[in-house]
């Protein structure tokens, strides 16, 4: 029995849609109930949020394309100014096919956008059905003019037409809401894929020359190794395609059959350990990785990967290290003077406490709370930093690296009382 049912859409289209969006049937069913029939007015604005690779963009694109609903899909990172964003929406709306995407219509303000939007709706004969405007990476709207976000939330009211604006983001709505009052959208959360969901989705990509059970067993081994460190569906799909040929080698050579899981695991284990050290980095291409796997060196050695003298850290990890170092060696009372542009007058005094007469680098790093680390991070980064899951995952990774380095030095960790500190030696070790 199909999970997706709606009287306004053909059963064959819904069945095909269900096969394209595995493990997201409940979210698609909820969206269909919100959309209603083509001629019915839908909710003016919908806010969909969730972590990276939770299927937000894919589900919306697949839903709108499969059911052939009139829509406009724009990535706010690519069109990073209000003028570019409004002109791209009008361009897609006025062009019924990709061949007609030729010239842009000048649109300097939102008043012009409303006027041109009405004309485009009439020219496309969309008055009798709902038009969907999907803004992916919608957190970029906070960097634009103050009237852009509230205007999009009330676009149905401003244009007096049947239009629904769908915002896709990785952060919660509370970080969007402007200081002035605005229309709150209908919020919908996309949870992370569980290990069972990832197993089901990845197993659908099995090669035709092998059985589905054989590929499912390989995906089960892959998730058993990588699930704790990586839950990004795109990265896991890349890793699965990259290492499958090595998993099949004993079967191709005739040394094992598809059911001999133990031999297959012993053959693939050292190569998965190699891949574990380069998750997300993509330092080499897939062809280079395949040539590296054919090398007869020791499994623990990585030529051209971990042997690099310089490893480029993620963008925010650099600033997190700097912020952690500043928080470890600077007293709390100096934060206002160092990190605020308009901190007011600071009274000069020659009085120093006894322990402050010694250099802070000689005394060693001091513990600091997470809130202070984030406050310093926001002040030293030029652009606005959204507190997404990526930021907190990088913080967790840095803390884990430091804990491992302390264990390697036989330091005693004090259990729950342990607080984070970042020393100069730790930063130098990371840089090496």
Short mmCIF file of C-alpha atoms in Angstrom, two decimals:
data_model
loop_
_atom_site.label_atom_id
_atom_site.label_comp_id
_atom_site.label_asym_id
_atom_site.label_seq_id
_atom_site.Cartn_x
_atom_site.Cartn_y
_atom_site.Cartn_z
CA UNK A 1 0.00 0.00 0.00
CA UNK A 2 1.51 3.37 -1.02
CA UNK A 3 2.38 5.83 1.74
CA UNK A 4 1.63 8.92 -0.38
CA UNK A 5 -2.02 9.51 -1.18
CA UNK A 6 -3.69 12.70 -2.38
CA UNK A 7 -6.91 13.04 -4.43
CA UNK A 8 -5.55 15.99 -6.45
CA UNK A 9 -2.63 14.10 -8.00
CA UNK A 10 -2.47 10.89 -10.08
CA UNK A 11 -1.65 7.73 -8.14
CA UNK A 12 1.09 6.81 -10.64
CA UNK A 13 2.85 10.16 -10.09
CA UNK A 14 2.65 9.76 -6.31
CA UNK A 15 3.99 6.21 -6.52
CA UNK A 16 6.92 7.40 -8.64
CA UNK A 17 7.52 10.27 -6.20
CA UNK A 18 7.59 7.84 -3.28
CA UNK A 19 10.28 5.78 -4.99
CA UNK A 20 12.42 8.91 -5.51
CA UNK A 21 12.31 10.15 -1.91
CA UNK A 22 12.96 7.14 0.35
CA UNK A 23 12.75 7.72 4.12
CA UNK A 24 11.12 11.12 3.59
CA UNK A 25 7.54 9.95 2.99
CA UNK A 26 6.17 11.63 6.13
CA UNK A 27 7.66 15.02 5.20
CA UNK A 28 6.41 14.77 1.61
CA UNK A 29 2.95 13.74 2.79
CA UNK A 30 2.83 16.75 5.12
CA UNK A 31 3.92 19.08 2.30
CA UNK A 32 1.23 17.68 0.01
CA UNK A 33 -1.43 18.30 2.63
CA UNK A 34 -0.16 21.88 3.03
CA UNK A 35 -0.04 22.52 -0.72
CA UNK A 36 -3.51 21.17 -1.34
CA UNK A 37 -4.88 21.20 -4.87
CA UNK A 38 -3.41 23.29 -7.64
CA UNK A 39 -6.10 25.97 -7.60
CA UNK A 40 -6.31 26.24 -3.81
CA UNK A 41 -4.50 28.96 -1.89
CA UNK A 42 -1.64 27.47 0.09
CA UNK A 43 0.13 28.87 3.17
CA UNK A 44 1.86 32.20 2.29
CA UNK A 45 5.32 31.09 3.48
CA UNK A 46 6.88 27.83 4.65
CA UNK A 47 10.20 27.56 6.50
CA UNK A 48 11.98 24.20 6.19
CA UNK A 49 15.11 23.67 8.29
CA UNK A 50 17.49 20.85 9.12
CA UNK A 51 21.15 19.92 9.14
CA UNK A 52 23.29 19.53 6.03
CA UNK A 53 22.35 16.57 3.79
CA UNK A 54 18.97 16.00 5.41
CA UNK A 55 17.21 16.05 2.02
CA UNK A 56 15.58 19.50 2.09
CA UNK A 57 16.67 20.71 -1.34
CA UNK A 58 16.36 17.32 -3.01
CA UNK A 59 12.87 16.65 -1.66
CA UNK A 60 11.55 20.06 -2.74
CA UNK A 61 13.04 19.81 -6.24
CA UNK A 62 11.80 16.25 -6.71
CA UNK A 63 8.32 17.04 -5.39
CA UNK A 64 7.81 20.11 -7.60
CA UNK A 65 9.30 18.52 -10.73
CA UNK A 66 7.54 15.17 -10.41
CA UNK A 67 4.08 16.69 -9.87
CA UNK A 68 4.85 19.42 -12.47
CA UNK A 69 3.90 22.27 -10.17
CA UNK A 70 4.82 25.79 -11.37
CA UNK A 71 7.81 26.92 -9.36
CA UNK A 72 10.96 29.02 -9.21
CA UNK A 73 14.07 27.61 -7.51
CA UNK A 74 16.87 30.02 -6.53
CA UNK A 75 20.02 29.52 -4.48
CA UNK A 76 20.65 32.59 -2.32
CA UNK A 77 24.40 31.93 -2.18
CA UNK A 78 24.69 32.24 -5.94
CA UNK A 79 22.47 35.34 -6.09
CA UNK A 80 23.86 37.12 -3.08
CA UNK A 81 22.35 40.61 -3.50
CA UNK A 82 18.69 41.59 -3.45
CA UNK A 83 18.80 42.88 -7.04
CA UNK A 84 20.34 39.67 -8.40
CA UNK A 85 17.86 37.58 -6.41
CA UNK A 86 14.76 39.46 -7.57
CA UNK A 87 15.91 39.56 -11.19
CA UNK A 88 16.61 35.81 -11.20
CA UNK A 89 13.13 35.04 -9.84
CA UNK A 90 11.53 37.18 -12.56
CA UNK A 91 13.77 35.65 -15.23
CA UNK A 92 12.79 32.09 -14.32
CA UNK A 93 9.15 33.08 -13.99
CA UNK A 94 8.96 34.78 -17.38
CA UNK A 95 10.77 31.92 -19.16
CA UNK A 96 8.78 28.77 -19.68
CA UNK A 97 11.89 26.79 -20.72
CA UNK A 98 15.65 26.97 -20.28
CA UNK A 99 16.04 28.05 -23.92
CA UNK A 100 14.28 31.32 -23.12
CA UNK A 101 16.72 32.29 -20.35
CA UNK A 102 18.32 35.11 -22.31
CA UNK A 103 18.08 38.59 -20.80
CA UNK A 104 17.41 39.90 -17.32
CA UNK A 105 14.68 42.37 -16.44
CA UNK A 106 16.01 45.36 -14.44
CA UNK A 107 14.57 45.31 -10.92
CA UNK A 108 16.03 47.84 -8.49
CA UNK A 109 13.57 47.58 -5.59
CA UNK A 110 10.83 45.36 -4.22
CA UNK A 111 8.08 47.67 -5.53
CA UNK A 112 9.30 47.04 -9.07
CA UNK A 113 9.47 43.33 -8.29
CA UNK A 114 5.81 43.24 -7.18
CA UNK A 115 4.70 45.05 -10.35
CA UNK A 116 6.74 42.84 -12.68
CA UNK A 117 5.73 39.72 -10.76
CA UNK A 118 2.04 40.43 -11.37
CA UNK A 119 2.70 40.93 -15.07
CA UNK A 120 4.65 37.67 -15.29
CA UNK A 121 1.89 35.71 -13.55
CA UNK A 122 -0.68 37.02 -16.01
CA UNK A 123 1.55 36.35 -19.05
CA UNK A 124 2.17 32.75 -17.90
CA UNK A 125 -1.55 32.29 -17.11
CA UNK A 126 -0.85 31.16 -13.56
CA UNK A 127 -3.71 33.01 -11.88
CA UNK A 128 -5.67 29.80 -11.27
CA UNK A 129 -2.92 27.73 -9.63
CA UNK A 130 -0.36 28.07 -6.88
CA UNK A 131 3.11 29.31 -7.79
CA UNK A 132 5.97 28.19 -5.52
CA UNK A 133 9.11 30.29 -5.00
CA UNK A 134 11.81 28.20 -3.29
CA UNK A 135 14.77 30.07 -1.78
CA UNK A 136 17.58 27.65 -0.93
CA UNK A 137 20.22 28.65 1.67
CA UNK A 138 17.79 31.28 2.89
CA UNK A 139 20.05 32.34 5.78
CA UNK A 140 21.76 34.62 3.25
CA UNK A 141 18.64 36.81 3.26
CA UNK A 142 19.73 38.15 6.64
CA UNK A 143 22.69 39.85 4.92
CA UNK A 144 20.44 41.74 2.49
CA UNK A 145 18.25 44.78 3.02
CA UNK A 146 15.99 44.72 6.07
CA UNK A 147 12.79 44.70 4.01
CA UNK A 148 13.61 41.66 1.84
CA UNK A 149 12.77 38.88 4.29
CA UNK A 150 9.51 40.42 5.63
CA UNK A 151 8.43 41.19 2.05
CA UNK A 152 8.95 37.60 0.91
CA UNK A 153 6.98 36.34 3.89
CA UNK A 154 4.04 38.55 2.82
CA UNK A 155 4.44 38.16 -0.93
CA UNK A 156 1.02 36.55 -1.28
CA UNK A 157 -0.56 39.58 0.38
CA UNK A 158 1.53 42.15 -1.51
CA UNK A 159 0.90 40.68 -4.97
CA UNK A 160 -2.68 39.54 -4.27
CA UNK A 161 -1.90 36.30 -6.08
CA UNK A 162 -1.71 32.61 -5.27
CA UNK A 163 1.98 32.29 -4.40
CA UNK A 164 3.84 30.38 -1.68
CA UNK A 165 7.41 31.22 -0.65
CA UNK A 166 9.41 28.25 0.66
CA UNK A 167 12.60 29.02 2.63
CA UNK A 168 15.22 26.28 3.02
CA UNK A 169 17.86 26.75 5.70
CA UNK A 170 20.22 24.98 8.09
CA UNK A 171 19.43 27.26 11.05
CA UNK A 172 16.27 27.69 13.10
CA UNK A 173 13.65 30.38 12.50
CA UNK A 174 14.45 32.17 15.79
CA UNK A 175 17.74 33.31 14.25
CA UNK A 176 15.87 34.77 11.27
CA UNK A 177 13.17 36.79 13.01
CA UNK A 178 13.94 40.52 12.56
CA UNK A 179 13.66 43.08 15.33
CA UNK A 180 10.48 44.54 13.87
CA UNK A 181 7.37 42.41 13.69
CA UNK A 182 6.90 40.18 10.65
CA UNK A 183 4.67 37.39 9.45
CA UNK A 184 5.85 34.06 10.90
CA UNK A 185 6.02 31.22 8.35
CA UNK A 186 4.85 27.67 8.86
CA UNK A 187 7.94 25.77 10.09
CA UNK A 188 8.79 22.22 9.10
CA UNK A 189 11.77 20.26 10.43
CA UNK A 190 13.73 17.67 8.46
CA UNK A 191 15.50 15.35 10.95
CA UNK A 192 18.84 13.70 10.22
CA UNK A 193 18.85 10.35 8.50
CA UNK A 194 19.25 7.47 10.93
CA UNK A 195 21.67 4.64 10.24
CA UNK A 196 18.76 2.53 9.00
CA UNK A 197 17.70 5.29 6.59
CA UNK A 198 21.26 5.64 5.28
CA UNK A 199 21.47 1.88 4.83
CA UNK A 200 18.27 1.87 2.79
CA UNK A 201 19.19 4.88 0.64
CA UNK A 202 22.75 3.83 -0.13
CA UNK A 203 21.73 0.25 -0.87
CA UNK A 204 19.58 1.44 -3.76
CA UNK A 205 22.68 2.35 -5.77
CA UNK A 206 23.98 -1.21 -6.12
CA UNK A 207 25.69 -2.07 -9.43
CA UNK A 208 23.63 -4.32 -11.72
CA UNK A 209 26.38 -6.97 -11.94
CA UNK A 210 26.10 -7.71 -8.20
CA UNK A 211 23.13 -8.74 -6.10
CA UNK A 212 21.33 -6.30 -3.84
CA UNK A 213 22.16 -8.38 -0.73
CA UNK A 214 25.87 -8.30 -1.54
CA UNK A 215 25.90 -4.50 -1.90
CA UNK A 216 23.74 -4.08 1.22
CA UNK A 217 26.31 -6.07 3.22
CA UNK A 218 29.04 -3.75 1.91
CA UNK A 219 27.03 -0.65 2.91
CA UNK A 220 26.51 -2.16 6.36
CA UNK A 221 30.31 -2.53 6.76
CA UNK A 222 30.88 1.00 5.46
CA UNK A 223 28.39 2.55 7.88
CA UNK A 224 29.81 0.53 10.76
CA UNK A 225 33.14 2.27 10.16
CA UNK A 226 32.12 5.80 9.14
CA UNK A 227 28.75 6.48 10.81
CA UNK A 228 30.26 7.85 14.04
CA UNK A 229 32.46 10.37 12.20
CA UNK A 230 30.41 11.17 9.09
CA UNK A 231 26.65 11.25 8.58
CA UNK A 232 26.69 13.34 5.43
CA UNK A 233 24.79 11.38 2.77
CA UNK A 234 26.78 12.90 -0.10
CA UNK A 235 30.12 12.07 1.50
CA UNK A 236 29.02 8.53 2.38
CA UNK A 237 27.82 7.96 -1.18
CA UNK A 238 31.21 9.16 -2.45
CA UNK A 239 33.04 6.83 -0.04
CA UNK A 240 30.83 3.90 -1.03
CA UNK A 241 31.55 4.37 -4.74
CA UNK A 242 35.25 4.91 -4.09
CA UNK A 243 35.92 1.75 -2.07
CA UNK A 244 33.50 -0.75 -3.60
CA UNK A 245 35.98 -2.00 -6.21
CA UNK A 246 38.42 -2.94 -3.44
CA UNK A 247 35.66 -4.77 -1.58
CA UNK A 248 34.91 -6.86 -4.68
CA UNK A 249 38.53 -7.89 -5.37
CA UNK A 250 38.36 -11.31 -3.59
CA UNK A 251 35.15 -12.12 -5.48
CA UNK A 252 36.63 -11.07 -8.83
CA UNK A 253 39.80 -13.15 -8.23
CA UNK A 254 37.72 -16.15 -7.15
CA UNK A 255 39.21 -16.25 -3.65
CA UNK A 256 35.82 -15.78 -1.97
CA UNK A 257 32.13 -15.77 -2.78
CA UNK A 258 29.58 -13.06 -2.07
CA UNK A 259 28.57 -14.69 1.23
CA UNK A 260 32.10 -14.94 2.64
CA UNK A 261 31.80 -11.77 4.73
CA UNK A 262 34.87 -12.44 6.88
CA UNK A 263 37.33 -12.55 3.96
CA UNK A 264 35.74 -9.53 2.35
CA UNK A 265 36.03 -7.57 5.60
CA UNK A 266 39.70 -8.48 6.13
CA UNK A 267 40.45 -7.32 2.58
CA UNK A 268 38.66 -3.97 2.85
CA UNK A 269 39.56 -3.06 6.46
CA UNK A 270 43.00 -1.44 5.83
CA UNK A 271 41.64 0.60 2.92
CA UNK A 272 38.73 1.90 4.99
CA UNK A 273 41.26 2.97 7.64
CA UNK A 274 43.07 4.96 4.97
CA UNK A 275 39.83 6.58 3.85
CA UNK A 276 38.96 7.40 7.49
CA UNK A 277 41.92 9.81 7.63
CA UNK A 278 40.69 11.83 4.63
CA UNK A 279 36.95 12.16 5.27
CA UNK A 280 35.70 15.53 3.91
CA UNK A 281 39.21 16.58 2.83
CA UNK A 282 39.15 15.41 -0.81
CA UNK A 283 42.89 16.06 -1.11
CA UNK A 284 43.17 13.85 -4.19
CA UNK A 285 40.88 12.79 -7.02
CA UNK A 286 39.10 9.44 -7.24
CA UNK A 287 41.55 8.13 -9.85
CA UNK A 288 44.53 9.08 -7.66
CA UNK A 289 42.89 7.33 -4.70
CA UNK A 290 42.45 4.16 -6.75
CA UNK A 291 46.13 4.22 -7.74
CA UNK A 292 47.04 4.77 -4.08
CA UNK A 293 45.02 1.69 -3.08
CA UNK A 294 47.06 -0.43 -5.46
CA UNK A 295 50.26 0.59 -3.66
CA UNK A 296 51.86 -2.24 -1.67
CA UNK A 297 52.97 0.00 1.20
CA UNK A 298 51.93 -0.45 4.79
CA UNK A 299 48.26 0.26 5.49
CA UNK A 300 49.03 2.93 8.04
CA UNK A 301 51.16 4.97 5.63
CA UNK A 302 49.54 7.49 3.31
CA UNK A 303 51.70 8.87 0.56
CA UNK A 304 50.42 12.23 -0.57
CA UNK A 305 47.71 12.38 2.11
CA UNK A 306 48.56 12.41 5.81
CA UNK A 307 52.24 12.70 4.91
CA UNK A 308 51.62 16.29 3.79
CA UNK A 309 53.74 18.81 5.66
CA UNK A 310 50.86 21.26 5.51
CA UNK A 311 47.19 20.40 6.02
CA UNK A 312 44.61 23.05 5.20
CA UNK A 313 42.06 23.28 8.01
CA UNK A 314 38.42 24.17 7.38
CA UNK A 315 37.74 27.91 7.23
CA UNK A 316 36.07 28.33 10.62
CA UNK A 317 38.39 25.86 12.37
CA UNK A 318 41.26 28.32 11.91
CA UNK A 319 39.31 31.10 13.60
CA UNK A 320 38.09 28.71 16.30
CA UNK A 321 41.69 27.84 17.13
CA UNK A 322 42.62 31.53 17.26
CA UNK A 323 39.60 32.34 19.43
CA UNK A 324 40.37 29.43 21.77
CA UNK A 325 43.98 30.55 22.10
CA UNK A 326 42.93 34.13 22.89
CA UNK A 327 40.42 32.89 25.47
CA UNK A 328 43.04 30.65 27.10
CA UNK A 329 45.72 33.32 27.59
CA UNK A 330 43.77 36.59 28.01
CA UNK A 331 41.85 37.43 31.20
CA UNK A 332 38.09 37.81 30.92
CA UNK A 333 38.24 41.49 31.91
CA UNK A 334 40.27 42.31 28.76
CA UNK A 335 37.67 40.98 26.30
CA UNK A 336 35.77 44.27 26.17
CA UNK A 337 38.91 46.25 25.39
CA UNK A 338 40.26 43.82 22.79
CA UNK A 339 37.13 42.75 20.91
CA UNK A 340 34.74 45.73 21.02
CA UNK A 341 35.15 48.68 18.66
CA UNK A 342 33.38 51.16 20.96
CA UNK A 343 34.24 50.00 24.43
CA UNK A 344 34.31 53.46 26.03
CA UNK A 345 36.99 54.85 28.25
CA UNK A 346 39.14 52.42 30.22
CA UNK A 347 40.80 53.77 33.33
CA UNK A 348 44.52 53.23 33.36
CA UNK A 349 45.99 51.71 36.49
CA UNK A 350 49.35 50.35 37.43
CA UNK A 351 47.89 47.96 39.96
CA UNK A 352 48.48 44.35 39.03
CA UNK A 353 47.63 41.29 40.98
CA UNK A 354 50.52 39.16 42.12
CA UNK A 355 49.87 36.35 39.65
CA UNK A 356 49.44 38.84 36.76
CA UNK A 357 53.02 40.10 37.05
CA UNK A 358 54.14 36.83 35.48
CA UNK A 359 53.71 36.27 31.75
CA UNK A 360 50.51 34.40 30.91
CA UNK A 361 52.48 32.12 28.58
CA UNK A 362 54.60 30.98 31.51
CA UNK A 363 51.54 30.31 33.66
CA UNK A 364 49.95 28.20 30.94
CA UNK A 365 46.47 28.26 29.36
CA UNK A 366 43.37 28.94 31.47
CA UNK A 367 39.99 27.20 31.04
CA UNK A 368 37.16 29.10 29.36
CA UNK A 369 33.44 28.44 28.72
CA UNK A 370 31.95 27.77 25.29
CA UNK A 371 29.96 31.03 25.28
CA UNK A 372 33.15 33.06 25.59
CA UNK A 373 34.77 31.11 22.75
CA UNK A 374 31.82 31.82 20.43
CA UNK A 375 31.72 35.49 21.42
CA UNK A 376 35.39 35.93 20.50
CA UNK A 377 34.84 33.98 17.27
CA UNK A 378 32.00 36.29 16.19
CA UNK A 379 34.16 39.35 16.86
CA UNK A 380 37.25 38.24 14.88
CA UNK A 381 35.44 36.88 11.81
CA UNK A 382 34.61 39.56 9.26
CA UNK A 383 31.31 38.18 8.01
CA UNK A 384 28.31 37.08 10.03
CA UNK A 385 28.65 33.54 11.35
CA UNK A 386 25.53 31.42 11.59
CA UNK A 387 25.65 28.99 14.57
CA UNK A 388 24.98 25.90 12.45
CA UNK A 389 25.80 22.28 13.16
CA UNK A 390 29.02 22.67 11.14
CA UNK A 391 30.42 25.18 13.66
CA UNK A 392 29.67 22.97 16.66
CA UNK A 393 30.99 19.86 14.90
CA UNK A 394 34.30 21.65 14.25
CA UNK A 395 34.44 22.70 17.92
CA UNK A 396 33.82 19.08 18.92
CA UNK A 397 36.56 17.89 16.56
CA UNK A 398 39.11 20.33 17.98
CA UNK A 399 38.27 19.33 21.55
CA UNK A 400 38.56 15.65 20.62
CA UNK A 401 41.96 16.26 19.02
CA UNK A 402 43.20 17.97 22.16
CA UNK A 403 41.91 15.20 24.40
CA UNK A 404 43.70 12.64 22.27
CA UNK A 405 46.91 14.64 22.41
CA UNK A 406 46.68 14.86 26.20
CA UNK A 407 46.06 11.12 26.50
CA UNK A 408 49.12 10.57 24.32
CA UNK A 409 51.15 12.64 26.76
CA UNK A 410 49.87 10.58 29.73
CA UNK A 411 48.13 13.62 31.19
CA UNK A 412 45.45 13.00 33.79
CA UNK A 413 41.99 14.07 32.66
CA UNK A 414 39.78 15.12 35.54
CA UNK A 415 36.54 13.66 34.26
CA UNK A 416 33.50 15.96 34.48
CA UNK A 417 35.60 18.79 35.97
CA UNK A 418 37.79 18.99 32.85
CA UNK A 419 37.51 22.34 31.05
CA UNK A 420 38.79 23.19 27.60
CA UNK A 421 42.10 25.02 27.16
CA UNK A 422 44.13 25.54 24.03
CA UNK A 423 47.90 25.89 24.40
CA UNK A 424 50.42 27.22 21.92
CA UNK A 425 51.97 23.75 21.59
CA UNK A 426 48.59 22.32 20.59
CA UNK A 427 48.16 24.95 17.87
CA UNK A 428 51.65 24.24 16.56
CA UNK A 429 50.90 20.50 16.52
CA UNK A 430 47.71 21.10 14.54
CA UNK A 431 49.56 23.34 12.09
CA UNK A 432 52.17 20.66 11.52
#
